[in-house]
Short mmCIF file of C-alpha atoms in Angstrom, two decimals:
data_model
loop_
_atom_site.label_atom_id
_atom_site.label_comp_id
_atom_site.label_asym_id
_atom_site.label_seq_id
_atom_site.Cartn_x
_atom_site.Cartn_y
_atom_site.Cartn_z
CA MET A 1 -7.00 16.44 28.70
CA SER A 2 -5.33 19.31 26.90
CA GLY A 3 -5.09 18.96 23.16
CA SER A 4 -1.49 20.07 23.33
CA THR A 5 -0.37 17.06 25.32
CA PRO A 6 2.43 15.44 23.37
CA ALA A 7 2.42 11.81 22.31
CA GLY A 8 3.96 9.48 24.83
CA GLY A 9 4.27 10.01 28.57
CA ALA A 10 1.06 11.48 29.95
CA SER A 11 -0.66 10.97 26.65
CA ALA A 12 -0.59 7.23 27.26
CA ARG A 13 -3.93 7.75 29.01
CA LEU A 14 -6.92 7.31 26.75
CA LEU A 15 -8.51 10.42 25.38
CA PRO A 16 -12.19 10.75 26.35
CA SER A 17 -13.59 9.58 23.02
CA ASP A 18 -10.96 6.93 22.32
CA PRO A 19 -11.98 3.31 21.79
CA PRO A 20 -10.52 0.95 24.36
CA GLY A 21 -8.31 -1.38 22.33
CA GLY A 22 -7.49 -4.67 24.05
CA ARG A 23 -7.74 -8.32 23.06
CA ARG A 24 -11.14 -8.10 21.42
CA ALA A 25 -9.95 -5.19 19.32
CA MET A 26 -6.94 -7.22 18.22
CA ALA A 27 -9.15 -10.17 17.29
CA VAL A 28 -11.64 -8.14 15.25
CA TRP A 29 -8.97 -5.99 13.61
CA GLY A 30 -6.99 -9.16 12.92
CA ILE A 31 -9.80 -10.41 10.68
CA GLY A 32 -9.58 -7.22 8.64
CA VAL A 33 -5.82 -7.59 8.40
CA ALA A 34 -6.29 -11.21 7.23
CA VAL A 35 -8.45 -9.89 4.39
CA TYR A 36 -5.66 -7.50 3.46
CA PHE A 37 -3.09 -10.31 3.73
CA VAL A 38 -4.94 -12.39 1.17
CA ALA A 39 -5.35 -9.35 -1.10
CA ILE A 40 -1.58 -8.77 -1.10
CA THR A 41 -0.97 -12.44 -1.86
CA TYR A 42 -3.18 -12.14 -4.94
CA ARG A 43 -1.80 -8.73 -5.95
CA THR A 44 1.82 -9.90 -5.92
CA SER A 45 1.25 -13.39 -7.31
CA LEU A 46 2.10 -12.17 -10.80
CA GLY A 47 5.51 -11.05 -9.53
CA VAL A 48 6.69 -14.68 -9.39
CA ALA A 49 4.69 -15.73 -12.46
CA GLY A 50 5.70 -13.01 -14.92
CA LEU A 51 7.92 -15.22 -17.08
CA ASP A 52 5.30 -18.01 -16.97
CA ALA A 53 2.57 -15.55 -17.99
CA ALA A 54 4.65 -14.32 -20.94
CA GLU A 55 5.01 -17.92 -22.11
CA ARG A 56 1.39 -18.91 -21.41
CA PHE A 57 -0.17 -15.97 -23.26
CA HIS A 58 2.63 -15.48 -25.85
CA ILE A 59 3.19 -11.81 -25.01
CA ASN A 60 6.12 -9.37 -24.95
CA ALA A 61 7.35 -7.14 -22.12
CA SER A 62 4.91 -4.29 -22.81
CA ALA A 63 1.93 -6.64 -22.87
CA LEU A 64 3.17 -8.35 -19.71
CA SER A 65 3.42 -5.01 -17.91
CA THR A 66 -0.17 -4.29 -18.95
CA PHE A 67 -1.36 -6.91 -16.44
CA SER A 68 0.02 -4.98 -13.50
CA ILE A 69 -0.70 -1.57 -15.03
CA LEU A 70 -4.39 -2.38 -15.49
CA GLN A 71 -4.60 -3.84 -12.00
CA LEU A 72 -3.01 -0.73 -10.48
CA LEU A 73 -5.02 1.60 -12.72
CA VAL A 74 -8.21 0.11 -11.33
CA TYR A 75 -6.76 0.19 -7.81
CA ALA A 76 -5.71 3.83 -8.00
CA GLY A 77 -8.93 4.91 -9.67
CA MET A 78 -10.97 3.27 -6.92
CA GLN A 79 -9.20 4.92 -3.99
CA ILE A 80 -11.35 8.03 -3.60
CA PRO A 81 -14.64 6.17 -4.25
CA VAL A 82 -13.59 3.53 -1.73
CA GLY A 83 -12.67 6.20 0.82
CA LEU A 84 -16.11 7.73 0.41
CA MET A 85 -17.72 4.28 0.72
CA VAL A 86 -15.84 3.56 3.94
CA ASP A 87 -16.84 6.93 5.38
CA ARG A 88 -20.45 6.26 4.47
CA LEU A 89 -20.99 2.48 4.84
CA GLY A 90 -18.34 1.39 7.31
CA PRO A 91 -15.45 -1.03 6.84
CA LYS A 92 -17.31 -4.35 7.08
CA LYS A 93 -19.54 -3.84 4.03
CA VAL A 94 -16.67 -2.50 1.94
CA LEU A 95 -14.35 -5.34 2.97
CA THR A 96 -17.04 -7.91 2.14
CA LEU A 97 -17.45 -6.53 -1.37
CA GLY A 98 -13.67 -6.41 -1.78
CA VAL A 99 -13.20 -10.06 -0.82
CA VAL A 100 -15.89 -11.21 -3.25
CA LEU A 101 -14.35 -9.27 -6.12
CA TYR A 102 -10.72 -10.24 -5.59
CA THR A 103 -11.60 -13.92 -5.07
CA LEU A 104 -13.53 -13.99 -8.34
CA GLY A 105 -10.60 -12.25 -10.00
CA GLN A 106 -8.09 -14.83 -8.75
CA PHE A 107 -10.31 -17.74 -9.84
CA GLY A 108 -10.72 -16.11 -13.24
CA PHE A 109 -6.96 -15.67 -13.59
CA ALA A 110 -6.46 -19.36 -12.77
CA LEU A 111 -8.83 -20.41 -15.55
CA SER A 112 -7.73 -17.86 -18.14
CA GLU A 113 -6.64 -19.31 -21.45
CA SER A 114 -6.57 -16.01 -23.35
CA TYR A 115 -4.77 -12.73 -22.73
CA ALA A 116 -8.06 -10.81 -22.76
CA MET A 117 -9.66 -13.02 -20.10
CA ALA A 118 -6.54 -12.76 -17.94
CA LEU A 119 -6.60 -8.97 -18.21
CA GLY A 120 -10.24 -8.84 -17.15
CA SER A 121 -9.49 -11.07 -14.17
CA ARG A 122 -6.62 -8.86 -13.00
CA ALA A 123 -8.85 -5.79 -13.31
CA LEU A 124 -11.50 -7.47 -11.13
CA LEU A 125 -8.80 -8.43 -8.66
CA GLY A 126 -7.52 -4.87 -8.56
CA CYS A 127 -11.00 -3.57 -7.85
CA GLY A 128 -11.41 -5.88 -4.86
CA ASP A 129 -7.89 -5.22 -3.64
CA ALA A 130 -8.60 -1.48 -3.68
CA MET A 131 -11.26 -1.90 -1.01
CA THR A 132 -9.07 -3.54 1.61
CA PHE A 133 -6.36 -1.28 3.00
CA ILE A 134 -8.39 1.89 3.59
CA SER A 135 -11.05 -0.25 5.28
CA VAL A 136 -8.42 -1.80 7.55
CA LEU A 137 -7.10 1.65 8.48
CA ARG A 138 -10.61 2.81 9.39
CA LEU A 139 -11.25 -0.40 11.33
CA GLY A 140 -8.10 0.24 13.35
CA SER A 141 -9.11 3.82 14.13
CA ARG A 142 -12.49 2.61 15.42
CA TRP A 143 -11.09 -0.12 17.66
CA PHE A 144 -7.81 1.34 19.00
CA PRO A 145 -6.78 4.57 20.76
CA ALA A 146 -5.63 7.28 18.34
CA ARG A 147 -2.10 7.29 19.76
CA ARG A 148 -1.74 3.76 18.37
CA GLY A 149 -2.45 4.97 14.83
CA PRO A 150 1.11 4.96 13.40
CA MET A 151 1.94 1.57 14.88
CA ILE A 152 -1.36 -0.01 13.84
CA ALA A 153 -0.87 1.18 10.26
CA GLN A 154 2.68 -0.18 10.12
CA ILE A 155 1.59 -3.55 11.53
CA ALA A 156 -1.17 -3.79 8.93
CA ALA A 157 1.37 -3.10 6.19
CA LEU A 158 3.77 -5.61 7.77
CA VAL A 159 1.17 -8.38 7.74
CA GLY A 160 0.35 -7.45 4.16
CA MET A 161 3.99 -7.93 3.25
CA ALA A 162 3.76 -11.40 4.77
CA GLY A 163 1.27 -12.04 1.97
CA ASN A 164 4.00 -11.04 -0.44
CA LEU A 165 6.23 -13.56 1.30
CA ILE A 166 3.67 -16.28 0.58
CA SER A 167 3.78 -15.31 -3.09
CA THR A 168 7.57 -15.42 -3.33
CA LEU A 169 8.04 -18.62 -1.31
CA VAL A 170 4.92 -20.76 -1.66
CA LEU A 171 3.23 -19.77 -4.91
CA ALA A 172 6.53 -19.83 -6.81
CA ARG A 173 7.17 -23.42 -5.75
CA PHE A 174 3.59 -24.53 -6.39
CA LEU A 175 3.71 -22.94 -9.83
CA HIS A 176 6.83 -24.90 -10.67
CA SER A 177 5.44 -28.17 -9.29
CA PHE A 178 1.74 -28.11 -10.22
CA GLY A 179 1.34 -25.60 -13.02
CA TRP A 180 -0.73 -22.49 -13.62
CA THR A 181 -4.38 -23.44 -13.09
CA PRO A 182 -4.03 -25.64 -9.96
CA THR A 183 -1.76 -23.08 -8.27
CA PHE A 184 -3.92 -20.00 -8.81
CA ALA A 185 -7.18 -21.86 -8.21
CA ALA A 186 -5.92 -23.27 -4.91
CA SER A 187 -4.76 -19.83 -3.79
CA ALA A 188 -8.25 -18.43 -4.45
CA VAL A 189 -9.64 -20.64 -1.67
CA GLY A 190 -8.03 -18.25 0.80
CA GLY A 191 -10.56 -15.63 -0.22
CA LEU A 192 -13.43 -17.91 0.71
CA VAL A 193 -11.92 -18.54 4.15
CA VAL A 194 -11.52 -14.86 5.04
CA LEU A 195 -14.98 -14.10 3.66
CA ALA A 196 -16.51 -16.56 6.14
CA LEU A 197 -14.54 -15.05 9.04
CA LEU A 198 -15.51 -11.56 7.98
CA LEU A 199 -19.23 -12.29 7.79
CA LEU A 200 -19.32 -14.20 11.08
CA PHE A 201 -17.11 -12.19 13.42
CA LEU A 202 -16.10 -8.74 12.17
CA LYS A 203 -17.74 -5.66 13.74
CA ASP A 204 -17.32 -2.10 12.57
CA HIS A 205 -16.77 -0.72 16.08
CA PRO A 206 -16.85 -1.78 19.76
CA LYS A 207 -20.13 -1.56 21.63
CA GLY A 208 -20.72 1.91 22.98
CA TYR A 209 -18.44 3.59 20.43
CA GLU A 210 -20.86 3.80 17.53
CA PRO A 211 -20.12 6.74 15.22
CA PRO A 212 -22.90 9.33 15.11
CA PRO A 213 -25.39 8.80 12.27
CA ALA A 214 -24.57 10.75 9.15
CA PRO A 215 -26.77 13.82 8.67
CA ALA A 216 -29.29 13.67 5.85
CA GLU A 217 -27.30 16.19 3.83
CA HIS A 218 -24.28 13.85 3.81
CA THR A 219 -25.39 12.23 0.58
CA GLY A 220 -25.41 13.05 -3.08
CA PRO A 221 -22.87 14.47 -5.52
CA ALA A 222 -22.57 17.80 -3.70
CA PHE A 223 -21.47 16.10 -0.49
CA VAL A 224 -19.01 13.89 -2.36
CA ARG A 225 -17.45 16.90 -4.04
CA ARG A 226 -17.24 18.71 -0.71
CA GLN A 227 -15.55 15.76 1.00
CA ILE A 228 -12.94 15.48 -1.74
CA THR A 229 -12.38 19.22 -1.97
CA GLU A 230 -11.99 19.73 1.77
CA ALA A 231 -9.59 16.81 2.07
CA TRP A 232 -7.53 18.01 -0.90
CA ARG A 233 -7.32 21.57 0.45
CA GLU A 234 -5.39 20.35 3.45
CA PRO A 235 -1.63 20.57 2.74
CA GLY A 236 -1.15 17.51 4.95
CA THR A 237 -3.29 15.42 2.60
CA ARG A 238 -1.34 16.52 -0.46
CA LEU A 239 1.98 16.07 1.32
CA GLY A 240 0.91 12.59 2.38
CA MET A 241 0.02 11.72 -1.21
CA TRP A 242 3.41 12.86 -2.52
CA VAL A 243 5.28 11.02 0.25
CA HIS A 244 3.36 7.87 -0.67
CA PHE A 245 3.99 8.55 -4.38
CA THR A 246 7.75 8.94 -3.96
CA THR A 247 8.52 6.19 -1.47
CA GLN A 248 6.33 3.25 -2.45
CA PHE A 249 6.83 2.63 -6.15
CA PRO A 250 10.51 1.47 -6.36
CA ALA A 251 9.78 -1.61 -4.26
CA MET A 252 6.28 -2.09 -5.68
CA VAL A 253 7.58 -2.23 -9.25
CA PHE A 254 10.35 -4.61 -8.21
CA LEU A 255 8.09 -7.00 -6.32
CA LEU A 256 5.00 -6.76 -8.48
CA LEU A 257 6.58 -7.56 -11.84
CA TRP A 258 10.07 -6.49 -12.89
CA GLY A 259 12.29 -7.70 -10.02
CA LEU A 260 12.42 -11.36 -11.05
CA PRO A 261 13.09 -10.66 -14.78
CA PHE A 262 15.75 -8.08 -13.83
CA LEU A 263 17.57 -10.47 -11.52
CA VAL A 264 17.33 -13.44 -13.90
CA GLU A 265 17.78 -11.85 -17.32
CA ALA A 266 19.93 -8.82 -16.52
CA GLN A 267 21.92 -10.13 -13.55
CA GLY A 268 22.25 -13.76 -14.61
CA LEU A 269 20.88 -15.27 -11.42
CA SER A 270 18.89 -18.48 -11.19
CA ARG A 271 15.20 -18.28 -10.43
CA GLY A 272 15.84 -19.75 -7.01
CA THR A 273 18.41 -17.12 -6.09
CA ALA A 274 16.24 -14.34 -7.52
CA GLY A 275 13.33 -15.60 -5.43
CA GLU A 276 15.50 -15.46 -2.32
CA LEU A 277 16.37 -11.82 -3.04
CA LEU A 278 12.69 -10.97 -3.49
CA THR A 279 12.07 -12.66 -0.16
CA LEU A 280 14.79 -10.50 1.36
CA VAL A 281 12.92 -7.37 0.23
CA VAL A 282 9.82 -8.62 2.03
CA LEU A 283 11.68 -9.55 5.22
CA SER A 284 13.44 -6.19 5.25
CA ASN A 285 10.07 -4.48 4.81
CA MET A 286 8.64 -6.29 7.81
CA ALA A 287 11.60 -5.48 10.06
CA VAL A 288 11.82 -1.83 9.02
CA GLY A 289 8.06 -1.43 9.42
CA LEU A 290 8.26 -2.30 13.11
CA ILE A 291 11.12 0.14 13.61
CA PHE A 292 9.44 3.00 11.74
CA GLY A 293 6.16 2.49 13.60
CA GLN A 294 7.86 2.67 17.00
CA VAL A 295 10.01 5.68 16.07
CA ILE A 296 7.13 7.73 14.66
CA ALA A 297 4.84 6.90 17.57
CA ARG A 298 7.44 8.32 19.96
CA HIS A 299 8.99 11.07 17.82
CA HIS A 300 6.52 12.57 15.41
CA ALA A 301 9.13 14.93 14.00
CA ALA A 302 10.92 11.88 12.54
CA ARG A 303 8.32 11.51 9.78
CA MET A 304 10.01 13.70 7.18
CA PRO A 305 13.64 12.60 7.82
CA LEU A 306 12.61 8.95 7.55
CA ALA A 307 10.68 9.54 4.30
CA LEU A 308 13.37 11.60 2.58
CA GLY A 309 16.14 9.38 3.91
CA THR A 310 14.46 6.33 2.37
CA VAL A 311 14.10 8.09 -0.98
CA GLY A 312 17.77 9.12 -0.94
CA ALA A 313 19.01 5.65 0.00
CA THR A 314 16.85 4.02 -2.68
CA ALA A 315 18.08 6.38 -5.40
CA LEU A 316 21.69 5.86 -4.31
CA MET A 317 21.51 2.07 -4.39
CA TRP A 318 19.74 1.97 -7.75
CA GLY A 319 22.28 4.43 -9.15
CA ILE A 320 25.24 2.29 -8.05
CA THR A 321 23.60 -0.92 -9.30
CA LEU A 322 22.71 0.43 -12.73
CA ALA A 323 26.09 2.16 -13.17
CA TRP A 324 28.15 -0.88 -12.16
CA PRO A 325 30.92 -1.25 -14.77
CA THR A 326 30.55 -5.00 -15.35
CA ALA A 327 27.51 -6.74 -16.82
CA HIS A 328 26.49 -8.29 -13.50
CA ALA A 329 26.52 -6.42 -10.20
CA PRO A 330 28.14 -8.28 -7.27
CA MET A 331 25.85 -10.24 -5.00
CA GLY A 332 26.65 -8.03 -2.02
CA LEU A 333 25.39 -4.98 -3.89
CA LEU A 334 22.18 -6.75 -4.95
CA VAL A 335 21.59 -7.85 -1.36
CA THR A 336 22.06 -4.27 -0.14
CA LEU A 337 19.71 -2.98 -2.84
CA CYS A 338 17.02 -5.43 -1.74
CA VAL A 339 17.43 -4.52 1.93
CA VAL A 340 17.03 -0.81 1.09
CA LEU A 341 14.01 -1.51 -1.12
CA GLY A 342 12.46 -3.14 1.93
CA ALA A 343 12.25 0.28 3.58
CA CYS A 344 10.07 1.71 0.80
CA GLY A 345 6.82 0.19 2.03
CA PRO A 346 7.16 1.39 5.64
CA ALA A 347 8.23 4.84 4.40
CA SER A 348 5.11 5.07 2.24
CA MET A 349 2.97 4.54 5.34
CA ILE A 350 4.28 7.83 6.66
CA GLY A 351 2.10 9.51 4.04
CA PHE A 352 -1.01 8.46 5.97
CA ASP A 353 0.49 9.93 9.12
CA PHE A 354 0.68 13.34 7.44
CA ALA A 355 -2.93 13.15 6.24
CA ARG A 356 -4.42 11.74 9.45
CA PRO A 357 -4.00 14.83 11.67
CA ALA A 358 -4.95 17.15 8.81
CA ASN A 359 -8.50 15.81 8.44
CA THR A 360 -11.54 15.38 10.64
CA PRO A 361 -12.66 11.82 11.50
CA GLU A 362 -15.52 12.11 8.98
CA ARG A 363 -12.99 12.63 6.15
CA GLN A 364 -10.42 10.03 7.13
CA GLY A 365 -11.46 7.49 4.51
CA THR A 366 -11.51 10.09 1.74
CA ALA A 367 -8.13 11.50 2.76
CA SER A 368 -6.61 8.02 2.98
CA GLY A 369 -7.92 7.29 -0.51
CA ILE A 370 -6.19 10.38 -1.88
CA VAL A 371 -2.91 9.42 -0.19
CA ASN A 372 -3.12 5.82 -1.38
CA MET A 373 -3.53 6.96 -4.98
CA GLY A 374 -0.02 8.42 -4.90
CA GLY A 375 2.16 5.34 -4.75
CA PHE A 376 -0.04 3.26 -7.01
CA THR A 377 -0.13 5.97 -9.66
CA ALA A 378 3.68 6.12 -9.57
CA SER A 379 3.91 2.32 -9.69
CA MET A 380 1.55 2.12 -12.64
CA THR A 381 3.49 4.77 -14.54
CA THR A 382 6.84 3.09 -13.88
CA LEU A 383 5.58 -0.38 -14.77
CA LEU A 384 4.51 0.97 -18.16
CA ALA A 385 7.71 2.96 -18.67
CA VAL A 386 9.94 -0.03 -17.89
CA GLY A 387 7.99 -2.31 -20.25
CA VAL A 388 8.05 0.18 -23.12
CA LEU A 389 11.75 0.94 -22.67
CA LEU A 390 12.64 -2.75 -22.52
CA ASP A 391 10.91 -3.35 -25.84
CA ALA A 392 12.44 -0.21 -27.38
CA THR A 393 16.01 -0.98 -26.25
CA GLY A 394 16.14 -4.73 -26.75
CA ASP A 395 15.74 -5.60 -23.06
CA ASN A 396 18.28 -3.09 -21.76
CA TYR A 397 17.36 -3.02 -18.07
CA ARG A 398 19.86 -0.28 -17.25
CA ILE A 399 18.06 2.18 -19.48
CA ALA A 400 14.59 0.94 -18.57
CA PHE A 401 15.13 1.40 -14.82
CA LEU A 402 16.32 4.98 -15.26
CA SER A 403 12.61 5.87 -15.31
CA LEU A 404 12.68 5.39 -11.51
CA PHE A 405 14.74 8.53 -11.06
CA VAL A 406 12.34 10.72 -13.03
CA LEU A 407 9.43 9.97 -10.72
CA GLU A 408 11.56 10.22 -7.60
CA ALA A 409 12.73 13.69 -8.66
CA LEU A 410 9.13 14.77 -9.28
CA GLY A 411 7.99 13.46 -5.91
CA VAL A 412 10.83 15.02 -3.93
CA SER A 413 10.20 18.42 -5.52
CA GLN A 414 6.56 18.31 -4.39
CA ILE A 415 7.44 17.11 -0.89
CA LEU A 416 9.88 20.00 -0.43
CA ARG A 417 7.28 22.43 -1.76
CA LEU A 418 4.55 21.31 0.65
CA ARG A 419 6.36 20.32 3.83
CA ARG A 420 6.57 23.75 5.50
CA ARG A 421 2.99 24.61 4.62
CA ALA A 422 1.75 21.32 6.05
CA ALA A 423 3.81 21.71 9.22
CA ARG A 424 2.51 25.25 9.76
CA ARG A 425 -1.08 24.14 9.21
CA GLU A 426 -0.65 21.25 11.62
CA ARG A 427 0.63 23.61 14.33
CA GLU A 428 -2.17 26.10 13.77
CA ARG A 429 -5.10 23.72 13.75
CA LEU A 430 -7.45 23.73 16.71
CA VAL A 431 -7.79 20.34 18.38
CA VAL A 432 -11.21 19.17 17.25
CA SER A 433 -10.73 15.43 17.14
CA ARG A 434 -8.87 12.80 19.05
CA VAL A 435 -6.48 12.28 16.14
CA GLU A 436 -5.42 15.92 16.25
CA ALA A 437 -5.11 15.72 20.03
CA VAL A 438 -2.36 13.17 19.59
CA HIS A 439 -0.58 14.79 16.65
CA VAL A 440 -0.57 18.54 17.37
CA PRO A 441 2.83 19.31 18.97
CA ALA A 442 3.06 21.04 22.34
#
C-alpha cells in the first residue's frame, strides 16, 4: 500500500505490519485502561477532599496546593524515564510497577496522620500514576491498527475521566459518611484488583506481532541521550508538548484541587452543588472526547483548529466568569464554564497526535513522555501560583485565577511558532513506519 494513502476510505485496510485488533485486543487493552482508570481515581481523589485535608492536617492554601504540586512534580519528572522504560521493557512490566506504587501511595494517604507522611504518600502515588498512561498508549499501538490511534487514545482518556467521576460522586459521599481513613483505604483495594488482572491476563502484544529485539547498543546513557535528543529535535514532538501544555491545565487545576474551593468559597455554592458541577466537567470531557476522536480520525487537518479553539473558548469563559460584576456569577455561566472545561482533556490528547507521526515506533514512548510533561508542568505551576496568590490576597479567587491566562498566552505563542515547521516536516517525511503511513497527507 502506498504511504500516501489518506486516512479513511481505502486506508481502512490493514497496513502490512499492523496488528489485527478485534475482541482479544479490546480485552487485553481494557485491562491496561482499567489500570489507568484506577490511577485517575487516586490522582483526583484530593479534588473532593481538599477542604477535609486542610482541616485534618491544619494547613493553609499554599500547603494544601503542595499536595498536588508534589504529586504532579513527580509525575512530570517521571515522564521521560517512563517513556524510555516502556520502549525498553514493554508496557506490562511498567504497568505492574505503577500499580504497586500508586496502591501503596493511596494506602499511605489513608493512614496519614501528619502532613509529612501525607506528602510522601502523594509523591509515591504520583510516581505510580506516571507509569500508566504512556504504557496504555503503547499497549494500544501494539494491539490495534495504526489508523485507530487517535480514537484509541481518546477512549483511554475518556475511561480515565470516568475515574474522575468516581472521585466526584462516590468518594465524596463516602468521605462525608465514613471519614478519611475508611474511605481512602477502601479505595486502595481497587489497585489490588487491577494488579491481579494485569499479572494474570495482560500481554504486551498479540502472538506473531512481537517487536524485534533491541540491538545490543540500545542500552546505556548514550542511547538514552540519543533517544531523547532525536525525539526532541522533531518539531512535531515539541508542538505536541506545547499543545498538551496549553490545553490540559485549566481543567486539571479545577478538578484536581481548586474547583471545589472556588465554587464553595468564592461562588457561595453548597458542596453538593459544587460536586455536581465538577461532575459536569467530567461528563463533558467524556462526550467531547468521543467527538474529537472521530473528527481527528477522519480529518487530520482538524487537529490544530480543535486545539486552538478549545484554548480560546476556555480563556473566554474564564475571563467572563472572573470579570462578572457581582460577587457570584450566575449558575448558567458556571455551567457553561464547566462544559467548556470538559473539552480541555480531549484537546490535550491532540498533542500526542502531533508527536506520533513525527517519531519512529522505537521512540514512541520517549516522545509520548515529552508530550505528557507539558500539561502536567503547566498544572503544577498553576496549582502553586493559585495557592500563593490566595494566601497573598486573602483568598481573592479572581486575582488567583488570573495566573491561568499567563500560561495560556505562553503556550499559544509556542504553538503558533512551531505549527508551520511541524506541518512542513510531516509532509516531507518519508513513510518509514505504519504510523507515518496513516498520518502523512496525500
